[in-house]
Every structure is written in C-alpha cells, then in structure tokens.
XYZ file of N, CA and C in Angstrom:
741
model
N 0.843 -1.191 0.000
C 0.000 0.000 0.000
C 0.884 1.248 0.000
N 0.557 2.202 -0.886
C 1.304 3.448 -0.964
C 0.430 4.608 -0.499
N 0.976 5.815 -0.565
C 0.217 6.994 -0.187
C 0.361 7.324 1.282
N -0.520 8.186 1.767
C -0.408 8.709 3.129
C -0.703 7.648 4.185
N -1.234 6.508 3.772
C -1.501 5.429 4.723
C -0.641 4.207 4.416
N 0.346 4.381 3.546
C 1.189 3.271 3.148
C 2.402 3.103 4.035
N 3.170 2.056 3.735
C 4.359 1.758 4.529
C 5.582 2.535 4.050
N 5.655 2.794 2.754
C 6.821 3.473 2.191
C 6.852 4.942 2.603
N 8.043 5.413 2.972
C 8.183 6.836 3.301
C 9.067 7.555 2.286
N 9.178 6.969 1.087
C 10.022 7.553 0.043
C 9.614 8.987 -0.260
N 8.315 9.237 -0.337
C 7.824 10.582 -0.648
C 7.483 11.377 0.603
N 7.745 10.816 1.771
C 7.370 11.467 3.032
C 8.521 11.411 4.031
N 9.739 11.513 3.558
C 10.910 11.354 4.418
C 11.025 12.531 5.379
N 11.000 12.234 6.677
C 11.012 13.282 7.700
C 12.437 13.693 8.038
N 12.658 15.002 8.142
C 13.944 15.550 8.559
C 13.754 16.359 9.831
N 14.598 16.076 10.825
C 14.541 16.830 12.067
C 14.852 18.305 11.806
N 14.087 19.182 12.457
C 14.218 20.634 12.332
C 13.930 21.122 10.914
N 13.090 20.384 10.225
C 12.567 20.828 8.938
C 11.406 21.789 9.194
N 10.808 22.295 8.122
C 9.685 23.223 8.273
C 8.541 22.588 9.050
N 8.188 21.344 8.703
C 7.082 20.676 9.394
C 7.399 20.458 10.871
N 8.656 20.186 11.185
C 9.046 19.985 12.578
C 8.938 21.289 13.359
N 9.390 22.386 12.775
C 9.284 23.681 13.447
C 7.825 24.097 13.625
N 6.969 23.724 12.685
C 5.542 24.007 12.832
C 4.991 23.283 14.055
N 5.379 22.027 14.245
C 4.926 21.253 15.407
C 5.420 21.882 16.703
N 6.676 22.301 16.743
C 7.220 22.940 17.944
C 6.458 24.225 18.248
N 6.118 24.981 17.195
C 5.333 26.202 17.373
C 3.949 25.881 17.917
N 3.327 24.823 17.386
C 2.013 24.398 17.881
C 2.099 23.998 19.348
N 3.172 23.312 19.738
C 3.370 22.934 21.139
C 3.382 24.164 22.038
N 4.138 25.176 21.648
C 4.252 26.392 22.457
C 2.931 27.152 22.494
N 2.293 27.307 21.326
C 1.024 28.026 21.265
C -0.062 27.295 22.046
N -0.133 25.976 21.889
C -1.137 25.198 22.606
C -0.962 25.281 24.111
N 0.276 25.210 24.566
C 0.556 25.323 26.003
C 0.156 26.700 26.517
N 0.425 27.735 25.728
C 0.061 29.101 26.117
C -1.451 29.264 26.188
N -2.154 28.683 25.219
C -3.617 28.774 25.208
C -4.211 28.078 26.428
N -3.680 26.919 26.777
C -4.158 26.209 27.968
C -3.973 27.075 29.206
N -2.809 27.702 29.332
C -2.534 28.523 30.513
C -3.432 29.758 30.553
N -3.570 30.441 29.427
C -4.330 31.689 29.395
C -5.828 31.460 29.558
N -6.305 30.267 29.195
C -7.735 29.961 29.294
C -8.039 28.981 30.416
N -7.164 28.909 31.392
C -7.285 27.896 32.442
C -8.542 28.060 33.292
N -9.120 29.257 33.345
C -10.292 29.485 34.194
C -11.572 29.703 33.392
N -11.546 29.473 32.090
C -12.669 29.882 31.246
C -13.659 28.768 30.925
N -13.299 27.514 31.140
C -14.217 26.413 30.856
C -14.994 26.031 32.112
N -16.316 25.845 31.962
C -17.080 25.368 33.113
C -16.908 23.862 33.264
N -17.445 23.321 34.351
C -17.214 21.911 34.678
C -17.727 20.982 33.584
N -18.907 21.274 33.025
C -19.468 20.402 31.991
C -18.628 20.447 30.722
N -18.191 21.639 30.325
C -17.350 21.768 29.133
C -16.030 21.031 29.320
N -15.463 21.141 30.502
C -14.194 20.459 30.780
C -14.352 18.948 30.673
N -15.434 18.422 31.248
C -15.599 16.967 31.237
C -15.802 16.454 29.815
N -16.596 17.175 29.030
C -16.807 16.767 27.644
C -15.499 16.805 26.856
N -14.716 17.842 27.104
C -13.434 17.964 26.413
C -12.502 16.822 26.798
N -12.439 16.500 28.086
C -11.569 15.419 28.560
C -11.946 14.081 27.926
N -13.230 13.763 27.944
C -13.678 12.488 27.376
C -13.462 12.471 25.868
N -13.729 13.600 25.216
C -13.539 13.680 23.773
C -12.094 13.443 23.365
N -11.164 14.059 24.080
C -9.742 13.871 23.772
C -9.325 12.429 24.036
N -9.816 11.847 25.131
C -9.492 10.444 25.432
C -9.950 9.526 24.302
N -11.144 9.769 23.783
C -11.667 8.940 22.690
C -10.812 9.099 21.437
N -10.420 10.339 21.114
C -9.591 10.546 19.917
C -8.239 9.857 20.053
N -7.680 9.850 21.259
C -6.392 9.183 21.469
C -6.520 7.670 21.304
N -7.602 7.111 21.822
C -7.834 5.672 21.672
C -7.992 5.314 20.196
N -8.803 6.095 19.473
C -9.017 5.836 18.047
C -7.713 5.964 17.272
N -6.942 7.004 17.573
C -5.683 7.224 16.864
C -4.711 6.065 17.099
N -4.623 5.581 18.329
C -3.689 4.493 18.636
C -4.149 3.173 18.016
N -5.440 2.900 18.064
C -5.954 1.685 17.428
C -5.735 1.729 15.918
N -5.913 2.899 15.327
C -5.671 3.056 13.891
C -4.206 2.825 13.560
N -3.325 3.273 14.445
C -1.888 3.063 14.239
C -1.547 1.573 14.211
N -2.123 0.815 15.134
C -1.857 -0.627 15.149
C -2.478 -1.302 13.922
N -3.654 -0.838 13.517
C -4.267 -1.356 12.291
C -3.376 -1.055 11.088
N -2.804 0.147 11.050
C -1.888 0.533 9.968
C -0.676 -0.391 9.931
N -0.105 -0.696 11.091
C 1.042 -1.604 11.121
C 0.659 -3.001 10.644
N -0.524 -3.461 11.027
C -0.956 -4.812 10.648
C -1.148 -4.924 9.139
N -1.862 -3.979 8.538
C -2.156 -4.094 7.105
C -0.914 -3.863 6.258
N 0.096 -3.203 6.830
C 1.335 -2.988 6.094
C 2.408 -4.017 6.435
N 2.042 -5.000 7.263
C 2.958 -6.087 7.572
C 4.123 -5.709 8.460
N 3.990 -4.623 9.224
C 5.099 -4.187 10.073
C 4.844 -4.425 11.556
N 3.647 -4.945 11.900
C 3.361 -5.205 13.317
C 4.101 -6.461 13.746
N 4.857 -6.344 14.822
C 5.585 -7.488 15.365
C 5.647 -7.352 16.871
N 5.494 -8.460 17.557
C 5.449 -8.434 19.011
C 6.740 -7.898 19.617
N 7.829 -7.944 18.876
C 9.118 -7.498 19.411
C 9.238 -5.981 19.496
N 8.329 -5.262 18.818
C 8.456 -3.797 18.861
C 7.117 -3.058 18.902
N 5.995 -3.754 18.720
C 4.713 -3.070 18.575
C 3.860 -3.043 19.840
N 4.243 -3.785 20.875
C 3.499 -3.718 22.137
C 3.740 -2.335 22.758
N 2.727 -1.696 23.309
C 2.906 -0.350 23.877
C 3.649 -0.365 25.215
N 4.950 -0.657 25.141
C 5.770 -0.742 26.346
C 6.906 0.273 26.365
N 6.992 1.119 25.337
C 7.954 2.211 25.397
C 7.419 3.277 26.350
N 8.300 4.132 26.852
C 7.889 5.122 27.844
C 6.794 6.032 27.301
N 6.914 6.453 26.042
C 5.899 7.332 25.465
C 4.577 6.596 25.262
N 4.633 5.310 24.928
C 3.408 4.519 24.789
C 2.723 4.344 26.139
N 3.520 4.134 27.172
C 2.972 4.033 28.526
C 2.378 5.370 28.949
N 3.053 6.463 28.593
C 2.525 7.798 28.890
C 1.193 8.026 28.185
N 1.052 7.503 26.981
C -0.215 7.638 26.256
C -1.337 6.919 26.994
N -1.064 5.723 27.478
C -2.061 4.986 28.256
C -2.422 5.759 29.518
N -1.422 6.302 30.197
C -1.669 7.094 31.405
C -2.474 8.346 31.084
N -2.217 8.953 29.919
C -2.960 10.147 29.512
C -4.443 9.834 29.370
N -4.756 8.735 28.696
C -6.151 8.334 28.523
C -6.790 8.026 29.877
N -6.076 7.301 30.725
C -6.611 6.960 32.048
C -6.848 8.205 32.894
N -5.943 9.170 32.825
C -6.115 10.405 33.590
C -7.336 11.173 33.104
N -7.509 11.264 31.792
C -8.664 11.974 31.243
C -9.975 11.319 31.650
N -9.990 9.998 31.721
C -11.229 9.284 32.031
C -11.507 9.199 33.525
N -10.453 9.095 34.348
C -10.648 8.861 35.783
C -10.331 10.063 36.660
N -9.477 10.963 36.178
C -9.009 12.132 36.943
C -8.261 11.735 38.219
N -7.694 10.547 38.247
C -6.979 10.077 39.429
C -5.676 10.851 39.614
N -5.483 11.368 40.819
C -4.307 12.195 41.087
C -3.007 11.400 40.980
N -3.010 10.143 41.383
C -1.782 9.355 41.330
C -1.330 9.139 39.883
N -2.285 9.054 38.951
C -1.927 8.936 37.535
C -1.295 10.233 37.060
N -1.863 11.352 37.469
C -1.291 12.658 37.124
C 0.142 12.779 37.617
N 0.385 12.325 38.849
C 1.709 12.480 39.443
C 2.782 11.740 38.651
N 2.431 10.594 38.104
C 3.394 9.837 37.296
C 3.494 10.419 35.893
N 2.339 10.749 35.303
C 2.311 11.251 33.929
C 3.039 12.578 33.785
N 2.919 13.453 34.768
C 3.577 14.757 34.673
C 5.060 14.599 34.374
N 5.694 13.643 35.031
C 7.136 13.442 34.842
C 7.438 12.685 33.549
N 6.719 11.595 33.304
C 7.017 10.810 32.099
C 6.715 11.598 30.835
N 5.703 12.452 30.885
C 5.338 13.236 29.702
C 6.306 14.388 29.475
N 6.543 15.176 30.514
C 7.397 16.350 30.334
C 8.843 15.965 30.067
N 9.272 14.816 30.567
C 10.657 14.392 30.347
C 10.794 13.456 29.151
N 9.755 12.675 28.863
C 9.830 11.713 27.766
C 9.223 12.224 26.481
N 7.942 12.617 26.547
C 7.247 13.062 25.339
C 7.844 14.344 24.782
N 8.273 15.253 25.659
C 8.879 16.498 25.171
C 10.182 16.219 24.436
N 10.977 15.279 24.966
C 12.220 14.908 24.288
C 11.915 14.290 22.929
N 10.853 13.481 22.869
C 10.470 12.856 21.600
C 9.991 13.884 20.591
N 9.364 14.957 21.065
C 8.906 15.999 20.152
C 10.063 16.801 19.567
N 11.053 17.081 20.388
C 12.170 17.900 19.916
C 13.188 17.085 19.127
N 13.309 15.799 19.434
C 14.228 14.926 18.680
C 13.479 13.658 18.271
N 12.507 13.774 17.382
C 11.646 12.632 17.052
C 12.354 11.542 16.267
N 12.129 10.290 16.687
C 12.594 9.127 15.927
C 11.470 8.748 14.973
N 11.417 9.442 13.848
C 10.278 9.351 12.935
C 10.766 9.355 11.495
N 10.187 8.500 10.674
C 10.548 8.439 9.258
C 9.585 9.205 8.360
N 8.346 9.391 8.828
C 7.289 9.883 7.953
C 6.994 11.359 8.200
N 7.005 12.138 7.135
C 6.742 13.570 7.225
C 5.279 13.855 6.873
N 4.876 15.092 7.037
C 3.551 15.572 6.639
C 3.346 15.326 5.142
N 2.163 14.842 4.706
C 0.926 14.614 5.462
C 0.656 13.126 5.728
N 1.685 12.322 5.942
C 1.486 10.892 6.170
C 0.758 10.656 7.490
N -0.026 9.575 7.553
C -0.773 9.235 8.766
C 0.136 9.131 9.979
N 1.281 8.497 9.822
C 2.186 8.284 10.952
C 2.683 9.610 11.513
N 2.852 10.608 10.670
C 3.237 11.944 11.121
C 2.171 12.491 12.065
N 0.909 12.411 11.662
C -0.176 12.922 12.499
C -0.304 12.107 13.783
N -0.189 10.783 13.681
C -0.290 9.944 14.875
C 0.798 10.286 15.876
N 2.028 10.354 15.405
C 3.165 10.585 16.295
C 3.023 11.911 17.028
N 2.779 12.983 16.293
C 2.790 14.296 16.923
C 1.505 14.589 17.688
N 0.367 14.090 17.224
C -0.866 14.312 17.973
C -0.792 13.645 19.344
N -0.375 12.389 19.382
C -0.317 11.681 20.664
C 0.717 12.299 21.598
N 1.870 12.685 21.067
C 2.898 13.265 21.927
C 2.514 14.663 22.413
N 1.867 15.441 21.573
C 1.391 16.752 22.016
C 0.380 16.601 23.145
N -0.542 15.662 23.009
C -1.551 15.466 24.041
C -0.938 14.939 25.332
N 0.098 14.134 25.223
C 0.779 13.645 26.421
C 1.375 14.798 27.225
N 1.721 15.884 26.565
C 2.260 17.059 27.250
C 1.140 17.992 27.686
N 0.206 18.259 26.798
C -0.849 19.218 27.101
C -1.779 18.753 28.212
N -2.087 17.459 28.264
C -3.049 16.977 29.265
C -2.549 17.189 30.693
N -1.321 16.783 31.063
C -0.872 17.077 32.430
C -0.724 18.573 32.700
N -0.381 19.363 31.673
C -0.333 20.815 31.861
C -1.733 21.359 32.129
N -2.723 20.840 31.429
C -4.116 21.234 31.660
C -4.549 20.877 33.076
N -4.211 19.679 33.530
C -4.588 19.280 34.885
C -3.847 20.111 35.933
N -2.668 20.610 35.589
C -1.915 21.461 36.512
C -2.502 22.862 36.565
N -2.667 23.478 35.421
C -3.065 24.885 35.363
C -4.565 25.101 35.486
N -5.374 24.239 34.892
C -6.817 24.447 34.871
C -7.544 23.739 36.009
N -7.003 22.625 36.484
C -7.689 21.842 37.506
C -6.989 21.868 38.859
N -5.827 22.515 38.922
C -5.176 22.717 40.208
C -4.403 21.544 40.756
N -4.154 20.513 39.947
C -3.331 19.399 40.405
C -1.882 19.873 40.524
N -1.186 19.363 41.534
C 0.217 19.726 41.722
C 1.009 18.514 42.208
N 2.258 18.388 41.773
C 3.102 17.306 42.297
C 3.655 17.678 43.662
N 3.946 16.689 44.468
C 4.660 16.887 45.725
C 5.963 16.096 45.651
N 6.774 16.217 46.681
C 8.018 15.447 46.704
C 7.712 13.953 46.696
N 6.535 13.588 47.246
C 6.142 12.178 47.238
C 5.844 11.690 45.822
N 5.496 12.612 44.937
C 5.224 12.229 43.550
C 6.462 11.634 42.898
N 7.622 12.171 43.231
C 8.876 11.638 42.690
C 9.089 10.215 43.198
N 8.762 9.973 44.471
C 8.865 8.622 45.029
C 7.922 7.662 44.310
N 6.698 8.104 44.047
C 5.737 7.258 43.331
C 6.238 6.922 41.934
N 6.854 7.900 41.276
C 7.423 7.652 39.954
C 8.504 6.585 40.025
N 9.375 6.682 41.019
C 10.462 5.706 41.175
C 9.906 4.306 41.409
N 8.894 4.200 42.267
C 8.286 2.897 42.535
C 7.642 2.347 41.268
N 6.922 3.204 40.563
C 6.261 2.790 39.320
C 7.264 2.239 38.316
N 8.353 2.961 38.105
C 9.349 2.540 37.119
C 10.078 1.275 37.552
N 10.363 1.164 38.851
C 11.113 -0.004 39.318
C 10.252 -1.260 39.410
N 8.944 -1.104 39.464
C 8.047 -2.251 39.328
C 7.899 -2.617 37.855
N 7.854 -1.589 37.012
C 7.634 -1.798 35.580
C 8.844 -2.407 34.876
N 10.044 -1.961 35.232
C 11.236 -2.371 34.483
C 11.493 -3.880 34.499
N 11.401 -4.563 35.640
C 11.610 -6.024 35.595
C 10.593 -6.741 34.715
N 9.365 -6.244 34.700
C 8.338 -6.849 33.847
C 8.705 -6.683 32.378
N 9.144 -5.476 32.014
C 9.519 -5.216 30.620
C 10.769 -6.000 30.245
N 11.715 -6.128 31.168
C 12.911 -6.936 30.897
C 12.538 -8.381 30.586
N 11.584 -8.923 31.345
C 11.129 -10.291 31.107
C 10.455 -10.405 29.744
N 9.604 -9.428 29.423
C 8.929 -9.438 28.121
C 9.949 -9.327 26.992
N 10.950 -8.463 27.169
C 12.011 -8.344 26.163
C 12.677 -9.689 25.899
N 12.941 -10.413 26.971
C 13.605 -11.714 26.834
C 12.711 -12.718 26.115
N 11.411 -12.663 26.385
C 10.480 -13.622 25.794
C 10.221 -13.356 24.315
N 10.193 -12.068 23.931
C 9.802 -11.724 22.552
C 10.971 -11.238 21.707
N 12.172 -11.184 22.300
C 13.322 -10.690 21.555
C 13.268 -9.206 21.285
N 12.665 -8.458 22.200
C 12.511 -7.018 22.016
C 13.544 -6.215 22.786
N 13.436 -4.913 22.643
C 14.324 -3.998 23.367
C 13.529 -2.795 23.858
N 12.352 -3.076 24.420
C 11.506 -2.008 24.926
C 12.231 -1.216 26.009
N 12.122 0.119 25.910
C 12.759 1.060 26.831
C 14.279 0.888 26.873
N 14.845 0.252 25.848
C 16.290 0.014 25.743
C 16.834 -0.720 26.973
N 16.028 -1.649 27.495
C 16.432 -2.395 28.680
C 17.191 -3.669 28.337
N 17.292 -4.002 27.049
C 18.083 -5.164 26.624
C 19.460 -4.757 26.127
N 19.520 -3.646 25.425
C 20.797 -3.129 24.927
C 20.597 -1.697 24.463
N 21.688 -0.995 24.230
C 21.609 0.374 23.737
C 21.118 0.378 22.293
N 20.541 1.506 21.845
C 20.162 1.595 20.426
C 21.392 1.527 19.534
N 21.187 1.090 18.299
C 22.303 0.949 17.369
C 22.907 2.298 16.984
N 22.070 3.317 16.896
C 22.560 4.648 16.543
C 23.060 5.377 17.785
N 23.798 6.461 17.571
C 24.324 7.257 18.682
C 23.181 7.838 19.506
N 23.352 7.849 20.829
C 22.309 8.375 21.709
C 22.929 8.804 23.028
N 22.096 9.400 23.877
C 22.523 9.819 25.208
C 23.053 8.644 26.018
N 22.529 7.452 25.770
C 22.934 6.275 26.540
C 24.413 5.955 26.375
N 25.017 6.433 25.298
C 26.430 6.143 25.045
C 27.343 6.739 26.117
N 26.892 7.803 26.774
C 27.730 8.454 27.786
C 27.355 8.015 29.202
N 26.423 7.072 29.310
C 25.944 6.644 30.629
C 26.515 5.307 31.066
N 27.522 4.813 30.348
C 28.177 3.580 30.756
C 27.712 2.378 29.963
N 28.359 1.216 30.175
C 28.001 -0.015 29.460
C 26.746 -0.655 30.049
N 26.214 -1.647 29.327
C 25.083 -2.424 29.837
C 25.569 -3.300 30.993
N 24.835 -3.453 32.094
C 23.532 -2.853 32.368
C 23.617 -1.565 33.174
N 24.843 -1.051 33.363
C 25.022 0.094 34.256
C 24.359 1.360 33.733
N 24.213 1.455 32.410
C 23.577 2.663 31.884
C 22.113 2.756 32.310
N 21.509 1.613 32.656
C 20.124 1.637 33.127
C 20.045 2.356 34.468
N 20.994 2.054 35.370
C 21.033 2.744 36.664
C 21.356 4.216 36.485
N 22.289 4.520 35.577
C 22.638 5.917 35.310
C 21.434 6.673 34.767
N 20.690 6.032 33.875
C 19.515 6.665 33.284
C 18.441 6.911 34.328
N 18.281 5.958 35.251
C 17.294 6.147 36.311
C 17.705 7.289 37.231
N 18.995 7.376 37.544
C 19.474 8.488 38.359
C 19.252 9.824 37.681
N 19.494 9.877 36.368
C 19.256 11.106 35.609
C 17.783 11.465 35.618
N 16.926 10.458 35.466
C 15.486 10.696 35.466
C 15.017 11.240 36.809
N 15.557 10.703 37.905
C 15.185 11.193 39.235
C 15.614 12.647 39.399
N 16.836 12.962 38.961
C 17.317 14.334 39.059
C 16.454 15.301 38.271
N 16.098 14.936 37.048
C 15.248 15.797 36.227
C 13.835 15.890 36.797
N 13.359 14.798 37.403
C 12.029 14.811 38.021
C 11.983 15.776 39.198
N 13.063 15.857 39.940
C 13.125 16.816 41.049
C 13.051 18.245 40.534
N 13.654 18.497 39.377
C 13.573 19.833 38.778
C 12.132 20.139 38.364
N 11.466 19.157 37.745
C 10.063 19.336 37.362
C 9.206 19.597 38.593
N 9.463 18.844 39.669
C 8.719 19.058 40.916
C 8.934 20.471 41.446
N 10.163 20.955 41.432
C 10.453 22.300 41.922
C 9.712 23.363 41.114
N 9.563 23.122 39.820
C 8.892 24.095 38.957
C 7.383 24.091 39.171
N 6.788 22.915 39.322
C 5.329 22.802 39.318
C 4.709 22.605 40.697
N 5.494 22.455 41.734
C 4.918 22.242 43.063
C 4.116 23.465 43.483
N 3.166 23.229 44.380
C 2.355 24.318 44.912
C 3.118 24.986 46.042
N 3.090 26.308 46.045
C 3.863 27.049 47.034
C 2.974 28.015 47.802
N 3.384 28.316 49.025
C 2.742 29.357 49.807
C 3.395 30.677 49.463
N 2.939 31.733 50.067
C 3.518 33.048 49.799
C 4.968 33.124 50.238
N 5.379 32.256 51.150
C 6.763 32.244 51.608
C 7.648 31.365 50.731
N 7.035 30.701 49.725
C 7.830 29.916 48.789
C 8.103 28.500 49.237
N 7.428 28.037 50.280
C 7.629 26.665 50.738
C 6.522 25.785 50.189
N 6.780 24.507 50.105
C 5.771 23.616 49.543
C 4.563 23.571 50.454
N 3.392 23.665 49.835
C 2.158 23.767 50.584
C 1.599 22.398 50.956
N 1.744 21.433 50.061
C 1.129 20.122 50.293
C 1.795 19.396 51.451
N 1.006 18.767 52.273
C 1.526 18.020 53.416
C 0.901 16.631 53.479
N 0.422 16.137 52.366
C -0.298 14.880 52.354
C 0.631 13.706 52.587
N 0.050 12.585 52.973
C 0.797 11.343 53.058
C 1.131 10.874 51.649
N 2.188 10.065 51.487
C 2.651 9.744 50.143
C 1.658 9.018 49.260
N 0.748 8.221 49.828
C -0.148 7.455 48.964
C -1.610 7.725 49.295
N -1.929 8.992 49.553
C -3.314 9.360 49.779
C -4.112 9.194 48.498
C-alpha cells in the first residue's frame, strides 16, 4: 500500500528541524500558552466533555496506528506492544482523562514532560507531513504534554516530593516486567536489553547494564527539577502540600 496510509516513506521522508518539525514545535508552544491563558474559562461540563472527547480521539488514533502496522505487515510483538515510555505515557494520559486520578497525574507529569517532550524535539520518525504516521506521532505526543499541563493549570493538580517517590516505585516495578517481556519476545523495549544501534545519550551513561542505573538516576534528578517548577507554594515559597505519600 502506498500513499499517506502506506508503509513506504520515500515521498514522506522526515527531517529533524525541517519546516514541518518547526511548525509542530510552534504548535506545542502556542497550545501550552492557550491552555494557561484559558485555564479558568471552561465550566465543569465543558471540561468533562473535552476530557472524554480527547481520550476517545487518542484511543481511536492508537488503534488506527496498530491497524496501519498490521495491514502494512510491520506489526511485530518485538516492537509493537505499547511498552515504550511514550506509549505508557499515552495509556496514562487516557486513564487520567477518564478517571481524573491524582496518582496517575503524578506519574504522567514526569514521564510526559521528560519523555514526550524529548520525543517531540528529537523525534525518531521516518514519515513527514501529510502521512498518517506523522499525524499519529505528533498528535499523541502533544496530548501527552498538554493533558498534564491542563490538569496542573486548569484543575489545580500539583506534584509533591512524594510524587517523585511514586514515579520511582512505578518505574522499578515496571522495568523487571519489561525486561522479562524483552527476553520472551526478543525485544528492546525502553532500551532495557541493549543500547540503540545509533548514537544516543545512553552512550555516555556507561556499558550495559550500568547505563540503566545511570539513566534512572538522571530521570530522578530531572524529576526533582520538574517538581520544583510545578509544586504548589505558599507566599513564603515553601511547599504547601503536606499529604501522606499514597493518599
């Protein structure tokens, strides 16, 4: 199959920092600004309809992506299961929109702002505009960023220092499971089996398996920075939340 829904990217070869990429970055900035500036303008009913509507579009988009891989013969258990960090963030985004659970927000805020944002600025993507994969990739990643920002600015959710602990527990429960799945299916989800073949940040974090520990340490450090930026503060600048870690 050829065209915008085909497997070939000969006519849709994506280049990082091309015009289409800069347009997406501009949309990210404008969308984030619009969310912040209009944070108090939607009533409760409008907000709920918007949340459910976005969740449905994300589900449809992801199911269509898997259908696209199947009909083009590229779906394989070794790489198509949604076990990459951004795929997990997408699942968390849908769950947060549908349930509004604070613990989901606390994990998503970090995985989205640290994972999805990196994917937007340095996308591992072959297909350019107007291919389906281009729209799928950037729509899902934009929503992974915008949704936790919306819950922060419009709904008043805030991370606490305990949120970083919850993230660590979540990842350390998840990683052994993904390592086992990698071994069973011959995959390399979250690069837990080996480093990527191309040059990457992991090259400076040590050999396998030590780069996994280095990467987790880096993630914790960056998560603390995100917490410092988005935590709720009193007029004296101290953290306001005093909740127990798993309320």
